[in-house]
PDB file of C-alpha atoms in Angstrom:
ATOM      1  CA  ALA U  28     172.392 116.664 125.581  1.00 74.00           C
ATOM      2  CA  GLN U  29     170.178 119.604 124.924  1.00 80.00           C
ATOM      3  CA  SER U  30     170.830 122.993 126.475  1.00 89.00           C
ATOM      4  CA  VAL U  31     169.400 126.479 126.367  1.00 94.00           C
ATOM      5  CA  THR U  32     171.087 129.798 126.994  1.00 95.00           C
ATOM      6  CA  GLN U  33     169.348 133.074 127.659  1.00 97.00           C
ATOM      7  CA  PRO U  34     172.218 135.570 127.649  1.00 96.00           C
ATOM      8  CA  ASP U  35     170.313 138.423 129.267  1.00 96.00           C
ATOM      9  CA  ILE U  36     169.438 138.016 132.926  1.00 95.00           C
ATOM     10  CA  HIS U  37     167.630 141.352 133.141  1.00 95.00           C
ATOM     11  CA  ILE U  38     166.205 143.677 130.538  1.00 97.00           C
ATOM     12  CA  THR U  39     164.616 147.042 131.250  1.00 97.00           C
ATOM     13  CA  VAL U  40     162.438 148.557 128.587  1.00 97.00           C
ATOM     14  CA  SER U  41     160.182 151.589 128.439  1.00 97.00           C
ATOM     15  CA  GLU U  42     156.485 151.081 127.985  1.00 97.00           C
ATOM     16  CA  GLY U  43     155.646 151.277 124.301  1.00 97.00           C
ATOM     17  CA  ALA U  44     159.141 150.372 123.190  1.00 97.00           C
ATOM     18  CA  SER U  45     160.035 147.172 121.404  1.00 97.00           C
ATOM     19  CA  LEU U  46     161.388 144.138 123.199  1.00 98.00           C
ATOM     20  CA  GLU U  47     163.629 141.312 122.071  1.00 98.00           C
ATOM     21  CA  LEU U  48     164.686 138.429 124.277  1.00 98.00           C
ATOM     22  CA  ARG U  49     167.485 136.199 123.131  1.00 98.00           C
ATOM     23  CA  CYS U  50     167.546 132.429 123.254  1.00 97.00           C
ATOM     24  CA  ASN U  51     170.198 130.072 121.937  1.00 96.00           C
ATOM     25  CA  TYR U  52     169.857 126.325 122.062  1.00 93.00           C
ATOM     26  CA  SER U  53     172.007 123.307 121.519  1.00 90.00           C
ATOM     27  CA  TYR U  54     170.477 120.114 120.186  1.00 83.00           C
ATOM     28  CA  GLY U  55     171.494 117.554 117.612  1.00 73.00           C
ATOM     29  CA  ALA U  56     168.296 117.543 115.604  1.00 73.00           C
ATOM     30  CA  THR U  57     165.445 119.961 115.086  1.00 72.00           C
ATOM     31  CA  PRO U  58     164.066 120.638 118.519  1.00 82.00           C
ATOM     32  CA  TYR U  59     160.710 121.723 119.764  1.00 88.00           C
ATOM     33  CA  LEU U  60     161.142 125.290 121.036  1.00 92.00           C
ATOM     34  CA  PHE U  61     158.974 127.105 123.513  1.00 93.00           C
ATOM     35  CA  TRP U  62     158.676 130.445 125.219  1.00 96.00           C
ATOM     36  CA  TYR U  63     156.927 130.654 128.559  1.00 95.00           C
ATOM     37  CA  VAL U  64     156.158 133.625 130.784  1.00 96.00           C
ATOM     38  CA  GLN U  65     156.013 133.523 134.551  1.00 94.00           C
ATOM     39  CA  SER U  66     154.567 136.237 136.755  1.00 90.00           C
ATOM     40  CA  PRO U  67     155.904 136.399 140.326  1.00 85.00           C
ATOM     41  CA  GLY U  68     154.781 133.472 142.445  1.00 82.00           C
ATOM     42  CA  GLN U  69     152.834 131.854 139.655  1.00 84.00           C
ATOM     43  CA  GLY U  70     153.125 129.022 137.195  1.00 86.00           C
ATOM     44  CA  LEU U  71     154.221 129.227 133.582  1.00 89.00           C
ATOM     45  CA  GLN U  72     152.055 130.319 130.700  1.00 92.00           C
ATOM     46  CA  LEU U  73     152.862 129.203 127.186  1.00 91.00           C
ATOM     47  CA  LEU U  74     153.444 132.155 124.848  1.00 95.00           C
ATOM     48  CA  LEU U  75     154.299 130.261 121.681  1.00 94.00           C
ATOM     49  CA  LYS U  76     155.995 127.189 120.298  1.00 91.00           C
ATOM     50  CA  TYR U  77     157.845 126.050 117.201  1.00 91.00           C
ATOM     51  CA  PHE U  78     157.967 122.542 115.810  1.00 84.00           C
ATOM     52  CA  SER U  79     158.372 122.907 112.081  1.00 83.00           C
ATOM     53  CA  GLY U  80     157.200 124.939 109.115  1.00 85.00           C
ATOM     54  CA  ASP U  81     157.134 128.705 109.091  1.00 89.00           C
ATOM     55  CA  THR U  82     160.085 129.945 111.096  1.00 92.00           C
ATOM     56  CA  LEU U  83     158.235 133.034 112.291  1.00 96.00           C
ATOM     57  CA  VAL U  84     155.792 131.993 114.978  1.00 96.00           C
ATOM     58  CA  GLN U  85     152.998 134.128 116.349  1.00 97.00           C
ATOM     59  CA  GLY U  86     151.960 133.742 119.951  1.00 96.00           C
ATOM     60  CA  ILE U  87     149.609 135.217 122.477  1.00 95.00           C
ATOM     61  CA  LYS U  88     149.762 138.737 123.899  1.00 95.00           C
ATOM     62  CA  GLY U  89     151.310 140.120 120.717  1.00 97.00           C
ATOM     63  CA  PHE U  90     154.537 138.128 120.972  1.00 98.00           C
ATOM     64  CA  GLU U  91     156.336 136.469 118.098  1.00 98.00           C
ATOM     65  CA  ALA U  92     159.513 134.445 117.790  1.00 98.00           C
ATOM     66  CA  GLU U  93     161.756 133.540 114.912  1.00 96.00           C
ATOM     67  CA  PHE U  94     163.572 130.241 114.587  1.00 94.00           C
ATOM     68  CA  LYS U  95     166.968 130.590 112.933  1.00 94.00           C
ATOM     69  CA  ARG U  96     168.581 127.223 112.452  1.00 91.00           C
ATOM     70  CA  SER U  97     171.889 128.662 111.256  1.00 91.00           C
ATOM     71  CA  GLN U  98     172.232 130.631 114.468  1.00 94.00           C
ATOM     72  CA  SER U  99     170.601 128.050 116.758  1.00 93.00           C
ATOM     73  CA  SER U 100     168.422 130.843 118.025  1.00 95.00           C
ATOM     74  CA  PHE U 101     164.777 131.374 118.864  1.00 97.00           C
ATOM     75  CA  ASN U 102     164.461 135.014 119.879  1.00 98.00           C
ATOM     76  CA  LEU U 103     161.234 136.414 121.257  1.00 98.00           C
ATOM     77  CA  ARG U 104     159.969 139.814 120.179  1.00 98.00           C
ATOM     78  CA  LYS U 105     157.165 142.232 120.870  1.00 98.00           C
ATOM     79  CA  PRO U 106     156.796 145.504 118.936  1.00 97.00           C
ATOM     80  CA  SER U 107     155.292 147.534 121.782  1.00 97.00           C
ATOM     81  CA  VAL U 108     155.616 146.536 125.409  1.00 97.00           C
ATOM     82  CA  HIS U 109     152.857 147.057 127.965  1.00 96.00           C
ATOM     83  CA  TRP U 110     153.418 147.421 131.701  1.00 95.00           C
ATOM     84  CA  SER U 111     151.707 144.055 132.181  1.00 94.00           C
ATOM     85  CA  ASP U 112     154.517 142.386 130.242  1.00 96.00           C
ATOM     86  CA  ALA U 113     156.838 142.760 133.219  1.00 96.00           C
ATOM     87  CA  ALA U 114     157.623 139.166 134.187  1.00 96.00           C
ATOM     88  CA  GLU U 115     160.177 136.390 133.883  1.00 96.00           C
ATOM     89  CA  TYR U 116     160.499 134.795 130.464  1.00 97.00           C
ATOM     90  CA  PHE U 117     161.828 131.316 129.898  1.00 96.00           C
ATOM     91  CA  CYS U 118     162.958 129.735 126.678  1.00 96.00           C
ATOM     92  CA  ALA U 119     162.810 125.942 126.597  1.00 93.00           C
ATOM     93  CA  VAL U 120     163.817 123.182 124.243  1.00 90.00           C
ATOM     94  CA  GLY U 121     162.350 119.705 124.089  1.00 84.00           C
ATOM     95  CA  ALA U 122     162.338 116.742 121.773  1.00 73.00           C
ATOM     96  CA  ILE U 123     160.554 113.458 121.398  1.00 65.00           C
ATOM     97  CA  ALA U 124     163.885 111.663 121.485  1.00 63.00           C
ATOM     98  CA  ALA U 125     164.485 113.130 124.921  1.00 64.00           C
ATOM     99  CA  GLY U 126     161.146 111.890 126.186  1.00 68.00           C
ATOM    100  CA  ASN U 127     159.629 115.311 125.653  1.00 73.00           C
ATOM    101  CA  LYS U 128     161.509 116.607 128.664  1.00 81.00           C
ATOM    102  CA  LEU U 129     161.942 120.331 128.551  1.00 86.00           C
ATOM    103  CA  THR U 130     165.270 121.963 129.253  1.00 89.00           C
ATOM    104  CA  PHE U 131     164.923 125.552 130.365  1.00 92.00           C
ATOM    105  CA  GLY U 132     167.148 128.525 129.954  1.00 94.00           C
ATOM    106  CA  GLY U 133     168.022 130.574 132.990  1.00 94.00           C
ATOM    107  CA  GLY U 134     165.286 133.056 132.321  1.00 95.00           C
ATOM    108  CA  THR U 135     165.218 136.761 131.523  1.00 97.00           C
ATOM    109  CA  ARG U 136     163.505 139.174 133.866  1.00 96.00           C
ATOM    110  CA  VAL U 137     161.803 142.013 132.047  1.00 97.00           C
ATOM    111  CA  LEU U 138     161.188 145.290 133.821  1.00 97.00           C
ATOM    112  CA  VAL U 139     158.947 147.873 132.189  1.00 97.00           C
ATOM    113  CA  LYS U 140     159.493 151.567 132.886  1.00 95.00           C
ATOM    114  CA  PRO U 141     156.497 153.884 132.676  1.00 90.00           C
TER     115      PRO U 141
ATOM    116  CA  GLY P   6     144.194 126.330 125.821  1.00 61.00           C
ATOM    117  CA  ALA P   7     144.642 123.229 127.917  1.00 67.00           C
ATOM    118  CA  VAL P   8     144.500 123.602 131.672  1.00 89.00           C
ATOM    119  CA  VAL P   9     146.661 122.008 134.299  1.00 93.00           C
ATOM    120  CA  SER P  10     145.716 122.535 137.904  1.00 93.00           C
ATOM    121  CA  GLN P  11     147.798 122.069 141.013  1.00 94.00           C
ATOM    122  CA  HIS P  12     146.599 121.724 144.572  1.00 95.00           C
ATOM    123  CA  PRO P  13     147.341 123.085 147.062  1.00 95.00           C
ATOM    124  CA  SER P  14     148.660 126.428 145.881  1.00 92.00           C
ATOM    125  CA  TRP P  15     150.599 126.747 149.080  1.00 93.00           C
ATOM    126  CA  VAL P  16     151.173 124.577 152.098  1.00 95.00           C
ATOM    127  CA  ILE P  17     153.036 124.906 155.361  1.00 95.00           C
ATOM    128  CA  CYS P  18     154.055 121.738 157.139  1.00 95.00           C
ATOM    129  CA  LYS P  19     156.133 120.764 160.118  1.00 96.00           C
ATOM    130  CA  SER P  20     159.553 119.272 159.700  1.00 97.00           C
ATOM    131  CA  GLY P  21     159.386 115.482 159.581  1.00 97.00           C
ATOM    132  CA  THR P  22     155.884 115.268 158.168  1.00 97.00           C
ATOM    133  CA  SER P  23     154.855 114.373 154.625  1.00 97.00           C
ATOM    134  CA  VAL P  24     152.940 116.542 152.220  1.00 97.00           C
ATOM    135  CA  LYS P  25     151.182 115.676 148.974  1.00 97.00           C
ATOM    136  CA  ILE P  26     150.800 117.929 145.954  1.00 97.00           C
ATOM    137  CA  GLU P  27     148.338 117.075 143.208  1.00 97.00           C
ATOM    138  CA  CYS P  28     148.608 117.856 139.523  1.00 96.00           C
ATOM    139  CA  ARG P  29     145.549 117.440 137.313  1.00 95.00           C
ATOM    140  CA  SER P  30     145.000 117.879 133.623  1.00 94.00           C
ATOM    141  CA  LEU P  31     141.497 119.295 133.481  1.00 92.00           C
ATOM    142  CA  ASP P  32     140.493 119.007 129.853  1.00 89.00           C
ATOM    143  CA  PHE P  33     142.834 116.471 128.340  1.00 90.00           C
ATOM    144  CA  GLN P  34     144.419 113.160 129.151  1.00 91.00           C
ATOM    145  CA  ALA P  35     148.070 113.253 130.029  1.00 90.00           C
ATOM    146  CA  THR P  36     150.008 110.028 129.901  1.00 87.00           C
ATOM    147  CA  THR P  37     153.128 111.952 130.805  1.00 91.00           C
ATOM    148  CA  MET P  38     153.530 114.600 133.457  1.00 94.00           C
ATOM    149  CA  PHE P  39     156.623 116.308 134.745  1.00 94.00           C
ATOM    150  CA  TRP P  40     157.567 117.664 138.142  1.00 96.00           C
ATOM    151  CA  TYR P  41     159.866 120.648 138.515  1.00 95.00           C
ATOM    152  CA  ARG P  42     161.350 122.501 141.408  1.00 95.00           C
ATOM    153  CA  GLN P  43     162.146 126.177 141.285  1.00 92.00           C
ATOM    154  CA  PHE P  44     164.255 128.085 143.775  1.00 87.00           C
ATOM    155  CA  PRO P  45     163.766 131.828 144.150  1.00 83.00           C
ATOM    156  CA  LYS P  46     164.976 133.790 141.155  1.00 81.00           C
ATOM    157  CA  GLN P  47     166.182 130.664 139.425  1.00 86.00           C
ATOM    158  CA  SER P  48     165.069 128.563 136.521  1.00 88.00           C
ATOM    159  CA  LEU P  49     163.120 125.347 136.697  1.00 90.00           C
ATOM    160  CA  MET P  50     164.860 122.122 137.575  1.00 92.00           C
ATOM    161  CA  LEU P  51     163.291 118.918 136.321  1.00 92.00           C
ATOM    162  CA  MET P  52     162.855 116.421 139.134  1.00 95.00           C
ATOM    163  CA  ALA P  53     161.110 113.527 137.472  1.00 94.00           C
ATOM    164  CA  THR P  54     158.951 112.345 134.611  1.00 93.00           C
ATOM    165  CA  SER P  55     155.715 110.729 135.647  1.00 91.00           C
ATOM    166  CA  ASN P  56     154.180 108.128 133.349  1.00 88.00           C
ATOM    167  CA  GLU P  57     150.666 106.860 133.852  1.00 88.00           C
ATOM    168  CA  GLY P  58     150.636 103.307 135.087  1.00 85.00           C
ATOM    169  CA  SER P  59     154.370 102.962 135.516  1.00 87.00           C
ATOM    170  CA  LYS P  60     157.154 104.116 137.759  1.00 90.00           C
ATOM    171  CA  ALA P  61     158.408 107.635 137.523  1.00 93.00           C
ATOM    172  CA  THR P  62     161.777 108.382 135.995  1.00 93.00           C
ATOM    173  CA  TYR P  63     163.887 110.539 138.268  1.00 95.00           C
ATOM    174  CA  GLU P  64     166.603 112.933 137.242  1.00 93.00           C
ATOM    175  CA  GLN P  65     170.077 112.426 138.550  1.00 93.00           C
ATOM    176  CA  GLY P  66     170.474 113.632 142.080  1.00 94.00           C
ATOM    177  CA  VAL P  67     166.785 113.523 142.962  1.00 95.00           C
ATOM    178  CA  GLU P  68     165.967 111.190 145.831  1.00 94.00           C
ATOM    179  CA  LYS P  69     163.168 108.916 144.693  1.00 93.00           C
ATOM    180  CA  ASP P  70     162.403 107.775 148.232  1.00 95.00           C
ATOM    181  CA  LYS P  71     161.979 111.327 149.361  1.00 96.00           C
ATOM    182  CA  PHE P  72     159.963 112.607 146.441  1.00 97.00           C
ATOM    183  CA  LEU P  73     157.349 109.962 145.759  1.00 96.00           C
ATOM    184  CA  ILE P  74     155.497 110.312 142.489  1.00 95.00           C
ATOM    185  CA  ASN P  75     152.337 108.481 141.595  1.00 92.00           C
ATOM    186  CA  HIS P  76     150.515 108.758 138.283  1.00 91.00           C
ATOM    187  CA  ALA P  77     147.477 106.630 138.924  1.00 84.00           C
ATOM    188  CA  SER P  78     145.211 107.986 136.214  1.00 91.00           C
ATOM    189  CA  LEU P  79     145.430 109.815 132.920  1.00 91.00           C
ATOM    190  CA  THR P  80     144.531 113.092 134.586  1.00 93.00           C
ATOM    191  CA  LEU P  81     146.271 112.967 137.948  1.00 94.00           C
ATOM    192  CA  SER P  82     149.835 112.815 139.168  1.00 95.00           C
ATOM    193  CA  THR P  83     150.844 113.350 142.770  1.00 96.00           C
ATOM    194  CA  LEU P  84     154.125 114.364 144.354  1.00 97.00           C
ATOM    195  CA  THR P  85     154.606 113.434 147.988  1.00 97.00           C
ATOM    196  CA  VAL P  86     157.488 115.024 149.860  1.00 97.00           C
ATOM    197  CA  THR P  87     158.248 112.588 152.641  1.00 97.00           C
ATOM    198  CA  SER P  88     159.871 113.491 155.934  1.00 96.00           C
ATOM    199  CA  ALA P  89     160.042 117.085 154.829  1.00 96.00           C
ATOM    200  CA  HIS P  90     162.851 119.328 156.001  1.00 96.00           C
ATOM    201  CA  PRO P  91     163.249 123.089 155.755  1.00 95.00           C
ATOM    202  CA  GLU P  92     165.593 122.683 152.777  1.00 95.00           C
ATOM    203  CA  ASP P  93     162.698 121.111 150.870  1.00 96.00           C
ATOM    204  CA  SER P  94     160.917 124.445 150.991  1.00 95.00           C
ATOM    205  CA  SER P  95     160.505 125.526 147.406  1.00 94.00           C
ATOM    206  CA  PHE P  96     158.112 126.200 144.567  1.00 94.00           C
ATOM    207  CA  TYR P  97     157.041 122.970 142.915  1.00 96.00           C
ATOM    208  CA  ILE P  98     155.523 123.074 139.442  1.00 95.00           C
ATOM    209  CA  CYS P  99     154.022 120.281 137.425  1.00 95.00           C
ATOM    210  CA  SER P 100     153.432 120.106 133.724  1.00 93.00           C
ATOM    211  CA  ALA P 101     151.555 117.765 131.457  1.00 92.00           C
ATOM    212  CA  LEU P 102     152.220 116.617 127.940  1.00 88.00           C
ATOM    213  CA  SER P 103     149.245 117.266 125.697  1.00 83.00           C
ATOM    214  CA  ASP P 104     147.467 114.323 124.149  1.00 81.00           C
ATOM    215  CA  SER P 105     148.763 115.511 120.797  1.00 79.00           C
ATOM    216  CA  GLY P 106     152.223 114.929 122.214  1.00 75.00           C
ATOM    217  CA  ASN P 107     153.711 118.221 121.123  1.00 75.00           C
ATOM    218  CA  THR P 108     152.900 120.782 123.782  1.00 81.00           C
ATOM    219  CA  ILE P 109     153.589 120.931 127.482  1.00 85.00           C
ATOM    220  CA  TYR P 110     151.276 122.892 129.753  1.00 89.00           C
ATOM    221  CA  PHE P 111     152.161 123.980 133.252  1.00 91.00           C
ATOM    222  CA  GLY P 112     150.232 124.142 136.467  1.00 92.00           C
ATOM    223  CA  GLU P 113     150.078 127.195 138.684  1.00 90.00           C
ATOM    224  CA  GLY P 114     152.704 125.852 141.040  1.00 92.00           C
ATOM    225  CA  SER P 115     152.654 124.982 144.717  1.00 94.00           C
ATOM    226  CA  TRP P 116     154.593 126.772 147.406  1.00 94.00           C
ATOM    227  CA  LEU P 117     155.886 124.457 150.084  1.00 95.00           C
ATOM    228  CA  THR P 118     157.231 125.855 153.332  1.00 95.00           C
ATOM    229  CA  VAL P 119     158.611 123.456 155.898  1.00 96.00           C
ATOM    230  CA  VAL P 120     158.952 124.865 159.393  1.00 96.00           C
TER     231      VAL P 120
END
């Protein structure tokens, strides 16, 4: 069975500082990996995804993520955080073999200090 | 990017009544849609996979008679919460598998409050 772990429940970062959110997954084959962002009371917006190829993936809003097979990780990064980046971030893993069902991590809440 | 729309965004219903939530893929056809439930400050819990033209596949522990799912067309799936109770109050989110089969897009979510 596939699983996703986001070790950090909360992260507080100053505006303009860099941000890295950790994600570790467990899956037997190469999974499809996703990062979503959720603002309070709203749905999820896709930031980026990885299926194959280049392990460094660029997404929207200046985010990028790097797939590291040896570490079973897919960490999300942003060089300079804006106040509007305050939200909940979810890492998810899916696979065709699993019927494309997504398994979500517990989420990381990002707070941005002025 | 692709758009998935949910309606209503929020609904309040009386205990014992049924309420329907719609999920539409606006600019693509979705043979597969998913329904999630999210409790406050928690992650998303998959309830069921909705396949166009066939019965939904429910996750373990989800009551299929209580949460009726219908996927009658390639752009619409509905979730009906039957005989709703206050403990059914939650944020329900749908998602749709893109026609390319490799991306899942989410709706805006629907807040259900049962009083």
